[in-house]
Coordinates of C-alpha atoms in Angstrom, one line a residue:
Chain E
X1 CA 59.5 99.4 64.1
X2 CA 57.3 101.3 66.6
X3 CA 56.4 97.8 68.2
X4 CA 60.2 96.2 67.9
X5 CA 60.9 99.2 70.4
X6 CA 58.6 98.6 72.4
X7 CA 59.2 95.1 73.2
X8 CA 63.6 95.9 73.4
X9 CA 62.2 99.0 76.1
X10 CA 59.9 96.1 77.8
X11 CA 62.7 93.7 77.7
X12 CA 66.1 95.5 78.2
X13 CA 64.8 98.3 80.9
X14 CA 63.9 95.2 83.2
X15 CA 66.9 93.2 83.2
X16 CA 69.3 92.7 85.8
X17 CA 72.8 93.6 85.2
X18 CA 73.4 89.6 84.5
X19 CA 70.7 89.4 81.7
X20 CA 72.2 92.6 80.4
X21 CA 75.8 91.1 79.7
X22 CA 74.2 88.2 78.3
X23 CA 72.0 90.5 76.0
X24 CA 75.4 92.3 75.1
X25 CA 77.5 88.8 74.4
X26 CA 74.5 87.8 72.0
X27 CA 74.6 90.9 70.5
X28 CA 78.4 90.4 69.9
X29 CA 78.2 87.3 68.5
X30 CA 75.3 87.9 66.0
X31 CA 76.6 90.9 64.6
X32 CA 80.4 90.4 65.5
X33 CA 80.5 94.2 66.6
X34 CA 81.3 95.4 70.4
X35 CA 78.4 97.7 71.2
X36 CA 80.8 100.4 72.6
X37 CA 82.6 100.7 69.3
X38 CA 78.8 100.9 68.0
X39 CA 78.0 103.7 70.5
X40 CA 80.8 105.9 68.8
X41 CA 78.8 106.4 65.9
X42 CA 77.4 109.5 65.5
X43 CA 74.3 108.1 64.3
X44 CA 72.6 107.0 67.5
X45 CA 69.6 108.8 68.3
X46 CA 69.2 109.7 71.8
X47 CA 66.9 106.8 72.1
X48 CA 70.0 104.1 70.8
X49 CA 72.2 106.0 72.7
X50 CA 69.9 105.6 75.9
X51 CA 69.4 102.0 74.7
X52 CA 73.7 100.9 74.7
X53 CA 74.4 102.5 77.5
X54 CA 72.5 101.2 79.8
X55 CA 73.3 97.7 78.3
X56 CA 77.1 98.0 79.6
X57 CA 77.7 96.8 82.9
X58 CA 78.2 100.0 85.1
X59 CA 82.1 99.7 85.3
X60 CA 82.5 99.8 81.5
X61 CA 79.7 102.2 81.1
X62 CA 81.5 104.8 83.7
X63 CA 85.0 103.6 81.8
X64 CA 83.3 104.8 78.0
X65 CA 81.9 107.5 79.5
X66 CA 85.2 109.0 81.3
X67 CA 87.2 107.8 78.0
X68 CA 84.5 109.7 75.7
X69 CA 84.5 112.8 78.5
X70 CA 88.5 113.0 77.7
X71 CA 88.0 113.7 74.2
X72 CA 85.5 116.6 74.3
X73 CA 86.1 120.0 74.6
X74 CA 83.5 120.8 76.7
X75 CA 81.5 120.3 80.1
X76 CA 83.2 117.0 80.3
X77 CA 85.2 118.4 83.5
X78 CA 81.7 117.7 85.0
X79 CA 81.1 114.0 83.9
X80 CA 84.5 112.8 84.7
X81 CA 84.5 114.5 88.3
X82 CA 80.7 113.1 88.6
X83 CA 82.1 109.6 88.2
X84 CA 85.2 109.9 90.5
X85 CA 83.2 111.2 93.2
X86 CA 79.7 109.8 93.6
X87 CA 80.7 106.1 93.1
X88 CA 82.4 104.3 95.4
X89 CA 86.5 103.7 95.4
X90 CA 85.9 100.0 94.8
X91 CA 84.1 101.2 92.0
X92 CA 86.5 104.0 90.5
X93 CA 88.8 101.3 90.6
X94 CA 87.4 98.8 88.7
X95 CA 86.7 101.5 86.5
X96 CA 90.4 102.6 86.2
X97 CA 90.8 98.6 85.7
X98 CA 89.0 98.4 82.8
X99 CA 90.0 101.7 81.3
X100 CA 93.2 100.2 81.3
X101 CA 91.9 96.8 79.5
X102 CA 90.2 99.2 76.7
X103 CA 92.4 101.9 76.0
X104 CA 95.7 100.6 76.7
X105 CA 95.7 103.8 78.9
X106 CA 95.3 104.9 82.7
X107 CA 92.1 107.1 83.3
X108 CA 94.5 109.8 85.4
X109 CA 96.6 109.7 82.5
X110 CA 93.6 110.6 80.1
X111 CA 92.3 113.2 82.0
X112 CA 95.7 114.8 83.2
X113 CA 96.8 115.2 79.5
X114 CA 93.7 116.2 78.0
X115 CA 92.7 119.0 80.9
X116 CA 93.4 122.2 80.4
X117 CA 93.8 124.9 82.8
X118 CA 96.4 124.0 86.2
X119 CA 93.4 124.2 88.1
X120 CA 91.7 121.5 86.4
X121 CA 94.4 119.4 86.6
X122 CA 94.7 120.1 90.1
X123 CA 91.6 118.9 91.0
X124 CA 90.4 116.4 88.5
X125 CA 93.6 113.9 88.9
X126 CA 93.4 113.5 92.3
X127 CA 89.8 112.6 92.4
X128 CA 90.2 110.0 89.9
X129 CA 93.1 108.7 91.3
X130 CA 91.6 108.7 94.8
X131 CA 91.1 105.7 96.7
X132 CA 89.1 107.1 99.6
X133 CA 88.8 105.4 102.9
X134 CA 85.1 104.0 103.4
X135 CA 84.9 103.7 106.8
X136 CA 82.2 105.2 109.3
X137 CA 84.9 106.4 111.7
X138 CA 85.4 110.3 111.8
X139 CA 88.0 112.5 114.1
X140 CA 86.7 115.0 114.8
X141 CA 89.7 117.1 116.1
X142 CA 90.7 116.8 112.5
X143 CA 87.3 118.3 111.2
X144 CA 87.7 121.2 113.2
X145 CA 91.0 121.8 112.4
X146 CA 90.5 121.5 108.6
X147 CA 87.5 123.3 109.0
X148 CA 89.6 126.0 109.6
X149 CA 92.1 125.8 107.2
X150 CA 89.2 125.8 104.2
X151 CA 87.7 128.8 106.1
X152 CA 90.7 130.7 105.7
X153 CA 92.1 129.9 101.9
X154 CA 88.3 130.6 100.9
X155 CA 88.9 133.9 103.3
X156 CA 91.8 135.0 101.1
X157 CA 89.8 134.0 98.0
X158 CA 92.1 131.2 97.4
X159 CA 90.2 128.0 96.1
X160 CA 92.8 126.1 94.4
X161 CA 95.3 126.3 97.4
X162 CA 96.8 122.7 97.8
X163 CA 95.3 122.5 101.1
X164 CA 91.7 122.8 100.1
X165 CA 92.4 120.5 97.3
X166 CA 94.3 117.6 99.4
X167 CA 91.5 117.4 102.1
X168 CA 88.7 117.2 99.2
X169 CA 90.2 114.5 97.4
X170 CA 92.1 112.5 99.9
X171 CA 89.6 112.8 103.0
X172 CA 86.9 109.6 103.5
X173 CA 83.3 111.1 102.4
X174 CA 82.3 110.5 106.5
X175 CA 85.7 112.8 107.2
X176 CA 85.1 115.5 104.9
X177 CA 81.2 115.8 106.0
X178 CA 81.9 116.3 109.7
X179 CA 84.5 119.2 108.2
X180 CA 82.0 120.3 106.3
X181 CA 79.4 120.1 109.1
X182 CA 82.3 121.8 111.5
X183 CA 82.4 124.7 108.8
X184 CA 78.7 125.5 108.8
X185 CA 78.7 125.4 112.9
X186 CA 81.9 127.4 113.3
X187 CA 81.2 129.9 110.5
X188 CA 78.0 130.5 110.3
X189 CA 77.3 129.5 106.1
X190 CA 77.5 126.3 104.9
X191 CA 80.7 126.1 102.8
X192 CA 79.0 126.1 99.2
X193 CA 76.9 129.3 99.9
X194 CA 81.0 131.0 101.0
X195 CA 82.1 129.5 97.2
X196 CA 79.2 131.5 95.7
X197 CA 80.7 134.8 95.6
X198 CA 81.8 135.1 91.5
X199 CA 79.0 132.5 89.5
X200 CA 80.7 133.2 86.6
X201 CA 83.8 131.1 87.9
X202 CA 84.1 127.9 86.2
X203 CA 86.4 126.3 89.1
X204 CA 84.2 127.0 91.3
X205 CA 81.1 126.1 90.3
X206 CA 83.1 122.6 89.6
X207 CA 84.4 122.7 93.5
X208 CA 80.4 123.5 94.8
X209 CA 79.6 120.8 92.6
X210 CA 82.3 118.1 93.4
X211 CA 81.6 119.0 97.0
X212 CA 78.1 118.3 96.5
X213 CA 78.7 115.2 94.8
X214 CA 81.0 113.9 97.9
X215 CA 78.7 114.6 100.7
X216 CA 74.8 115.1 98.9
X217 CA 75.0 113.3 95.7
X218 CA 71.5 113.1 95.1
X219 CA 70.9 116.8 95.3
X220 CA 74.0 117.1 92.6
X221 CA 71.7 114.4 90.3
X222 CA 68.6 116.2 90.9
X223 CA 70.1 119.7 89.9
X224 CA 71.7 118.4 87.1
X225 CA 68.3 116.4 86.1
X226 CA 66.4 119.8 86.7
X227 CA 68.8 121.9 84.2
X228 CA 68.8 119.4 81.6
X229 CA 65.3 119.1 81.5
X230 CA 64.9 123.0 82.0
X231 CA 67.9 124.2 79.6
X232 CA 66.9 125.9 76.3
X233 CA 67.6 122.8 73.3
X234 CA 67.5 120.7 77.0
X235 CA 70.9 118.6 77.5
X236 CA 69.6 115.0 76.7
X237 CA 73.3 113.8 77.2
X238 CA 73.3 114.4 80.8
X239 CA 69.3 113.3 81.1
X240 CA 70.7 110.0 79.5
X241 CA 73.9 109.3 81.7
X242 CA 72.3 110.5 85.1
X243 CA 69.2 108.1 84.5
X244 CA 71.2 105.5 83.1
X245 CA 74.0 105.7 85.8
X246 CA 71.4 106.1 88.5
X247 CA 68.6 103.8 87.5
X248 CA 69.9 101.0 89.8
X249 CA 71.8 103.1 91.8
X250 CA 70.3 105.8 93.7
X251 CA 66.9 107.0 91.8
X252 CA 64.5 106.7 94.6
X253 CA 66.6 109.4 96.6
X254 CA 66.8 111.2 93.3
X255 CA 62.9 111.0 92.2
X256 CA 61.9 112.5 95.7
X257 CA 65.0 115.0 95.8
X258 CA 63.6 116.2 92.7
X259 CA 60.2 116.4 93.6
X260 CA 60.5 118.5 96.7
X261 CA 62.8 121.0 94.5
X262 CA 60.6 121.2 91.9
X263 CA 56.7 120.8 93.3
X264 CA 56.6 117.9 90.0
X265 CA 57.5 114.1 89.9
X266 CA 60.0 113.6 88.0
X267 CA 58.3 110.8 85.8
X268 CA 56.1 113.8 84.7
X269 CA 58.6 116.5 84.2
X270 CA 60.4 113.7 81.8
X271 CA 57.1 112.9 80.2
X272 CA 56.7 116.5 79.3
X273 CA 59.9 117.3 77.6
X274 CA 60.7 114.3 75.9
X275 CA 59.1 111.8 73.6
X276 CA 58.4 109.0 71.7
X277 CA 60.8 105.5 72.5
X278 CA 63.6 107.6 74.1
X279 CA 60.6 109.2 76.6
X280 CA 59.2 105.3 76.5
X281 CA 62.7 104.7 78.0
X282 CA 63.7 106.9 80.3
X283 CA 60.4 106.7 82.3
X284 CA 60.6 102.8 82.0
X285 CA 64.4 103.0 83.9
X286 CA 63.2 105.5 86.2
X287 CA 60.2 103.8 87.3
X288 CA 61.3 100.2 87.7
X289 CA 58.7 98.8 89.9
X290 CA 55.9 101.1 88.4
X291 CA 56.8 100.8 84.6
Chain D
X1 CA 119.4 80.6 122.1
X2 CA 121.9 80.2 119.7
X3 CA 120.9 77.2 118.1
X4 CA 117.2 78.3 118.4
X5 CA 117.7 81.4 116.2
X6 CA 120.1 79.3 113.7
X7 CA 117.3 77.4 113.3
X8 CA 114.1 79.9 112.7
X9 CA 117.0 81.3 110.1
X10 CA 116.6 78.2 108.5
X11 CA 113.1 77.7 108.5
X12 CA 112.3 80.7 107.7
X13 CA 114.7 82.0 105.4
X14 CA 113.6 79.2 103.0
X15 CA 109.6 79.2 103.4
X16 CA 107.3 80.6 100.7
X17 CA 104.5 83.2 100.9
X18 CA 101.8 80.6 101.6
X19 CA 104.0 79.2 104.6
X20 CA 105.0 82.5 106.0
X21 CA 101.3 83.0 106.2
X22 CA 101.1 79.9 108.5
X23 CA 103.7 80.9 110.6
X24 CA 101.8 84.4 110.9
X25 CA 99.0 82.5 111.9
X26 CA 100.1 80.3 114.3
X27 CA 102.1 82.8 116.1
X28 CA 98.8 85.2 116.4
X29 CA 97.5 82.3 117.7
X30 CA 100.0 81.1 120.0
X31 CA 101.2 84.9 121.6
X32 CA 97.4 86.4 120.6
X33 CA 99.3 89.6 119.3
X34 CA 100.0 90.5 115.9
X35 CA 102.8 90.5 114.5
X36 CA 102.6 93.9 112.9
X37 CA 101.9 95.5 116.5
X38 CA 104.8 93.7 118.1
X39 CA 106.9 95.4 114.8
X40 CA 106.2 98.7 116.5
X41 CA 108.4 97.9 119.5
X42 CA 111.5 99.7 119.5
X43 CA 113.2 97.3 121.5
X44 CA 113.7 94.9 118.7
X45 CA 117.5 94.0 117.2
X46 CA 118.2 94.5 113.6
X47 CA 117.6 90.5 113.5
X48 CA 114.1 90.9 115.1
X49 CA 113.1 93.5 112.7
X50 CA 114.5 92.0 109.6
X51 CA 112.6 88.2 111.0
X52 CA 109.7 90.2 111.2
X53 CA 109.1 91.7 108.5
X54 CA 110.2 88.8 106.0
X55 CA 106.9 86.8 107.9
X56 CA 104.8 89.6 106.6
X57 CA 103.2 89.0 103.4
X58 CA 104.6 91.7 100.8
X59 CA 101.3 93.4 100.7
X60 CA 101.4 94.3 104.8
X61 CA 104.8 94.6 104.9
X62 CA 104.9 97.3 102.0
X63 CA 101.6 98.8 103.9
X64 CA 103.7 98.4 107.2
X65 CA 106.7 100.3 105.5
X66 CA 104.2 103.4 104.5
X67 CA 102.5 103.9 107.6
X68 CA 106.1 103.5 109.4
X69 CA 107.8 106.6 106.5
X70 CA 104.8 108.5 107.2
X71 CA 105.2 108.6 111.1
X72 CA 108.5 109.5 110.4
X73 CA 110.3 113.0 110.0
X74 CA 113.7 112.5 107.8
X75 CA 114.6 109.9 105.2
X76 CA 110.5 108.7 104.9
X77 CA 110.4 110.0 101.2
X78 CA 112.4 107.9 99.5
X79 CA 111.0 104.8 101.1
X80 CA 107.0 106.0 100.2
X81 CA 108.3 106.9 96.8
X82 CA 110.2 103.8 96.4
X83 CA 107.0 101.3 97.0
X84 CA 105.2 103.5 95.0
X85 CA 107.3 103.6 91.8
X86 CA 108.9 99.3 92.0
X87 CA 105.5 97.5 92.9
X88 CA 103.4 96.7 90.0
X89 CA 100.4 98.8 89.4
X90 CA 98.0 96.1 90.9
X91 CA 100.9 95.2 93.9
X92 CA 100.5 98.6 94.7
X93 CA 96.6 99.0 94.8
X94 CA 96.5 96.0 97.3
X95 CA 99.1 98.0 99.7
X96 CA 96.3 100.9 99.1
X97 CA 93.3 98.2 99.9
X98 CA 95.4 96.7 103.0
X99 CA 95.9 100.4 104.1
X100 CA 92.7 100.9 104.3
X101 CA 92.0 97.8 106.6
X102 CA 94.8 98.0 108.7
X103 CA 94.7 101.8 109.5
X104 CA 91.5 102.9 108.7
X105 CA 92.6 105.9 106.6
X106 CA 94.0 105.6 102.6
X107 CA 97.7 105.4 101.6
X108 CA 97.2 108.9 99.8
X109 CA 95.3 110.6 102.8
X110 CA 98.7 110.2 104.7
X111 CA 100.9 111.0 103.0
X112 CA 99.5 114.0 101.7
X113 CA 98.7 115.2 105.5
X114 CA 102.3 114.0 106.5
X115 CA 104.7 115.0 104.0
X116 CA 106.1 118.3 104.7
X117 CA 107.1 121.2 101.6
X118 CA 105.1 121.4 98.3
X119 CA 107.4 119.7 96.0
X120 CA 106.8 116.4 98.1
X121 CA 103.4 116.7 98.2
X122 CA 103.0 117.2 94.6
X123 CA 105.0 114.6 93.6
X124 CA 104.6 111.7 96.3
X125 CA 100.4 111.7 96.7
X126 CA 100.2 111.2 93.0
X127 CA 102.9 108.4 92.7
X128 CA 101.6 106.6 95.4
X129 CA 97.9 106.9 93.7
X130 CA 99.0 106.3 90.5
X131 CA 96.9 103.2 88.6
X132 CA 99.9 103.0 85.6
X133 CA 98.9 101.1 82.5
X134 CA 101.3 97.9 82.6
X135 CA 101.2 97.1 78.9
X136 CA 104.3 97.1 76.3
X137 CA 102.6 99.7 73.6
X138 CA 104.7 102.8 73.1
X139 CA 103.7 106.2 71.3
X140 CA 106.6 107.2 69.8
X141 CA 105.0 110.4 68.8
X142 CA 104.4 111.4 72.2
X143 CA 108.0 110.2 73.7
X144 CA 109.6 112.9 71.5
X145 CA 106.9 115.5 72.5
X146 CA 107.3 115.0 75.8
X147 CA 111.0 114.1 76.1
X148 CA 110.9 117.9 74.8
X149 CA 109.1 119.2 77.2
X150 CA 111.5 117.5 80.1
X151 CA 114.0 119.3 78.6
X152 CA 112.4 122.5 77.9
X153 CA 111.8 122.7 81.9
X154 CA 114.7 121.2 83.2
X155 CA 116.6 124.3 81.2
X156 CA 113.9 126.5 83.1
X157 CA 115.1 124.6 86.2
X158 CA 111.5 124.0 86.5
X159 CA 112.2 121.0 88.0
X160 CA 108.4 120.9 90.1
X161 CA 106.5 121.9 87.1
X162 CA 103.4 120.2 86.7
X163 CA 104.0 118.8 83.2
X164 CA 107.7 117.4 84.5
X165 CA 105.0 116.2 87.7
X166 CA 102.0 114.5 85.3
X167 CA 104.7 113.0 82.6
X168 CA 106.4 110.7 85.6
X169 CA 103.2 110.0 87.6
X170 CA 100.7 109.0 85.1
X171 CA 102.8 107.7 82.1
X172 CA 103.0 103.7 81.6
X173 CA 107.1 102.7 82.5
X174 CA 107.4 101.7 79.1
X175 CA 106.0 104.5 77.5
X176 CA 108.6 107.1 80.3
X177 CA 111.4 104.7 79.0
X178 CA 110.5 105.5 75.6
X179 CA 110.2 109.2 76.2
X180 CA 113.7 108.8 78.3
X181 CA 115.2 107.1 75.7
X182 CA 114.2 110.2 73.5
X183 CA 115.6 113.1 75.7
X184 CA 119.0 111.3 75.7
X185 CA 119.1 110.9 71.9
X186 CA 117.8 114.3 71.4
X187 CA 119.7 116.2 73.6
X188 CA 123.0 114.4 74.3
X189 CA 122.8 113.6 77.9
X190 CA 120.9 111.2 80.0
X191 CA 117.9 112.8 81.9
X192 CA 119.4 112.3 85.5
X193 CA 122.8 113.8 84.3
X194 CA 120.4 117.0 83.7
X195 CA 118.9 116.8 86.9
X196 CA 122.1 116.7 88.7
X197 CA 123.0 120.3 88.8
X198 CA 122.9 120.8 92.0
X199 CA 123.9 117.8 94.3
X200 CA 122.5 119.4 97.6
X201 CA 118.9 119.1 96.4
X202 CA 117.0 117.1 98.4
X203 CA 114.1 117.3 96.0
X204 CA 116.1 116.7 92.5
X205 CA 117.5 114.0 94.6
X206 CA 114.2 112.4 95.1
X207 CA 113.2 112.8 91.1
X208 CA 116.5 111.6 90.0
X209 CA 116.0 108.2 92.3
X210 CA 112.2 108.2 91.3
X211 CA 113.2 108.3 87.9
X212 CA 115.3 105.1 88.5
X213 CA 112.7 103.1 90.5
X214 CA 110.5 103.5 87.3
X215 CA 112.7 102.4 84.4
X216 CA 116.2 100.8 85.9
X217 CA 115.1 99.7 89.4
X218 CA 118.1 96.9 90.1
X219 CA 120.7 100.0 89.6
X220 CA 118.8 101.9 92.4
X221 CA 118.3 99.3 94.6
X222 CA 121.7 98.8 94.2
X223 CA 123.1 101.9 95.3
X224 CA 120.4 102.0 97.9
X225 CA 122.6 98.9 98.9
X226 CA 126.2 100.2 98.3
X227 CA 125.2 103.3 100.5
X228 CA 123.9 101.6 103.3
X229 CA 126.4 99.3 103.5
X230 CA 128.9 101.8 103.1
X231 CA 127.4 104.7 105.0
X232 CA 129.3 105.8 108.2
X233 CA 127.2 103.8 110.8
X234 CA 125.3 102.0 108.5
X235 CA 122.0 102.2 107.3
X236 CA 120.3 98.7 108.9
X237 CA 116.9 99.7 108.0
X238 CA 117.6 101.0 104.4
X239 CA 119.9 97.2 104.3
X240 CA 116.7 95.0 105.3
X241 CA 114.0 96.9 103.3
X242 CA 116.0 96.4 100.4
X243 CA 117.0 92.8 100.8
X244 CA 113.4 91.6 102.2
X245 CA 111.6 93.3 100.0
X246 CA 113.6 92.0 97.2
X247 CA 114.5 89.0 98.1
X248 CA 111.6 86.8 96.1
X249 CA 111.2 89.4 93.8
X250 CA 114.4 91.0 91.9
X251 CA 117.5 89.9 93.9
X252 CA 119.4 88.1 91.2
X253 CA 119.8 91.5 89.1
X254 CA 120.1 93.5 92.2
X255 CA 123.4 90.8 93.0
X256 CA 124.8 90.9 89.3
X257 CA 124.1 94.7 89.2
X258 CA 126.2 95.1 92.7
X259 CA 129.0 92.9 91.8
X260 CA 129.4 95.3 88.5
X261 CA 129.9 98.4 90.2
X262 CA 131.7 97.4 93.3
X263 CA 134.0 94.5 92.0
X264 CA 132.8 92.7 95.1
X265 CA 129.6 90.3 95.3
X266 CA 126.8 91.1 97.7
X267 CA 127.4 88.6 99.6
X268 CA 130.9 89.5 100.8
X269 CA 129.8 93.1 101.6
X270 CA 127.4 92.0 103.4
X271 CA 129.1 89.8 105.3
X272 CA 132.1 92.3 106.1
X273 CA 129.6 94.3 107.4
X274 CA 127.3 92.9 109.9
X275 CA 127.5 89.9 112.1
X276 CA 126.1 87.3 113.9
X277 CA 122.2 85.9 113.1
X278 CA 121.6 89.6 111.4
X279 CA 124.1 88.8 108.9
X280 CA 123.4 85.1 108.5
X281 CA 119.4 86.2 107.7
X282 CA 120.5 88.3 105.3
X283 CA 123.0 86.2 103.9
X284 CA 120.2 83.3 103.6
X285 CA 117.6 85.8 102.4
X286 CA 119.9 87.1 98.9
X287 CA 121.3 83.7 98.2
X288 CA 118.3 81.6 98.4
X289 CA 119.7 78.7 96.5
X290 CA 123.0 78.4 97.9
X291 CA 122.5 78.8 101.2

């Protein structure tokens, strides 16, 4: 076997997203199974798991992984806000599309019954229902003014005020960094480091990271990358989707985000906590052009 | 001019989408203004506006008919809510896309920073971002659940709670029918008959209609008719949204629907209550075929 898996790493971590469908209709045909309904086997190793999702086409990958997200318990606030705010709304569209197409369900839906907590609800729904203008074009009256208002509800400790909420998930990412840039000048602390006061707050660690995710996405990848790599029994789950998701995404940005942070390439930090094919893998979809 | 404006009645009373595009066209071409902008004149008749906006395709007219409730301080609710809740799912993404080109900011973005009082906000940002699932499947299991827990609040006269608010905005309109359906059997009375306690109430008003848009929209459209054709000076605007927006879409059941609970047909009402090339638009515009 050890060679099979070396030739599908070879062959599948160097495709384009065209060869990849084609590699998944073959796959379909041959063993008349859909490789999503595979993936729901508990079987998978972290290598097979790896393997599928990166043959999905992004949109149905982000759709399983939102779907799969609703049905946990746990940390999967963070994957299905990490979806709805670092791609782009064309994207969490088509997402929502094909959510629809395979679970005969709407994503908001999903995540608004299966949330708990008001809070959660609060925020989550609107970011995945958000369709967020893309445009460069920023007012900056507006930025100052709603500079102010976040500066005040996070004054009177309150984080969940409807205010705070509608300006982070209806605002264009361009509008809601020049607030955020208005904040740090008027204030004197950028916003996060005002959030930071109780670390044990799980609703705020989620707004410092959604926030991160909207305006510095690859320093939310590389600190997520850093604590599953770092984490006692590591988190291969979020090692998988943030290489996977990122691969032909944003990596470069991420790889040298992650190196100034942590004084190690991230090939190397990878290298050293993983192993075998799923190591084989990873390093292969992080390092493209070197691989 | 008479004769002239009989015959753009004609013409354009009887053209299709694709030809109404032409038109469009040409007259940007011809007058180098858009159409849209020349809308935004407030010196135009009832005729102008209703000529107007029937050229608009329906996906910048219902964008046009957003941005215009959003600029404006009374009555802008229930025309935002009822674009959100009659379009189809993907109808109303496009008016979400077109917002973005036309006004460089999203849909949800303005009406969040417009509308005025919680209740609004909570429940007109999520039905206008709503993706709903379009497909037949029910879960009868979940209707009764959740036809309980409309009635378990609307006893509380928790009328704004957030299940009340996630059961209407993210449920598909066959599975709310469903769960409607339910709370009538179940508890005796139909849902809107619950909600009716207290007549003054702007906001029950606006769930009560919002709960019609979504499963029995020819009965509200209907009385949005009946109302502005009755009202004590009129409601022109309410009268042309309806009919223009309807008029390729639903107007045969809106007619019927009419001539049931007024004993009169649409036609006549409207004809006793308007006049000249405003009425005969109109007129041409509801009866398609026979005029």
């Amino acid at each position: 076997m050890e060679n099979n898996e070396a030739l599908i790493i070879q062959i599948l971590a160097h495709r384009n997203a065209a060869q990849l469908k084609l590699i998944r209709e073959t796959y379909a045909a041959t063993y008349g199974e859909d490789l999503l309904k595979d993936l729901d086997s508990e079987l998978w190793s972290d290598f097979q798991r790896a393997l599928l999702l990166w043959t999905l086409d992004p949109t149905e990958r982000d759709a399983y992984l939102v779907n799969e997200a609703n049905k946990q318990l746990t940390s999967s606030n963070w994957v299905i806000m990490e979806i709805a705010c670092t791609r782009s709304s064309n994207d969490l569209f088509l997402v929502r599309k094909e959510y629809h197409a395979r679970y005969k369900r709407s994503l908001e839906e999903d995540v608004a019954y299966h949330t708990t907590g008001d809070y959660r609800k609060q925020l989550l729904v609107p970011l995945v229902s958000a369709f967020r203008y893309e445009g460069d074009e920023v007012n900056m009256m507006l930025a100052k003014s709603e500079a102010k208002i976040l500066h005040e509800k996070i004054c009177d400790k309150a984080y969940n005020h409807e205010e705070v909420i509608r300006i982070l998930t209806t605002r264009s990412k361009a509008q809601i960094n020049a607030t955020l840039n208005q904040y740090n000048s008027q204030f004197g602390n950028a916003i996060n480091k005002d959030l930071k006061s109780d670390p044990k707050d799980d609703y705020l660690s989620l707004l410092r990271a959604t926030i991160k995710c909207l305006t510095r996405p690859e320093k939310y990848f590389e600190k997520t990358l850093r604590l599953a790599i770092n984490k006692l029994g590591k988190d291969e789950w979020a090692l998988t989707r943030v290489v996977v998701t990122q691969a032909e995404v944003n990596m470069q940005c991420i790889k040298e985000e992650y190196h100034k942070r942590n004084s190690v390439p991230l090939e190397r930090a990878i290298a050293g906590d993983t192993s075998g094919d799923y190591e084989n893998l990873l390093l292969a979809l992080i390092g493209h052009e070197d691989a």
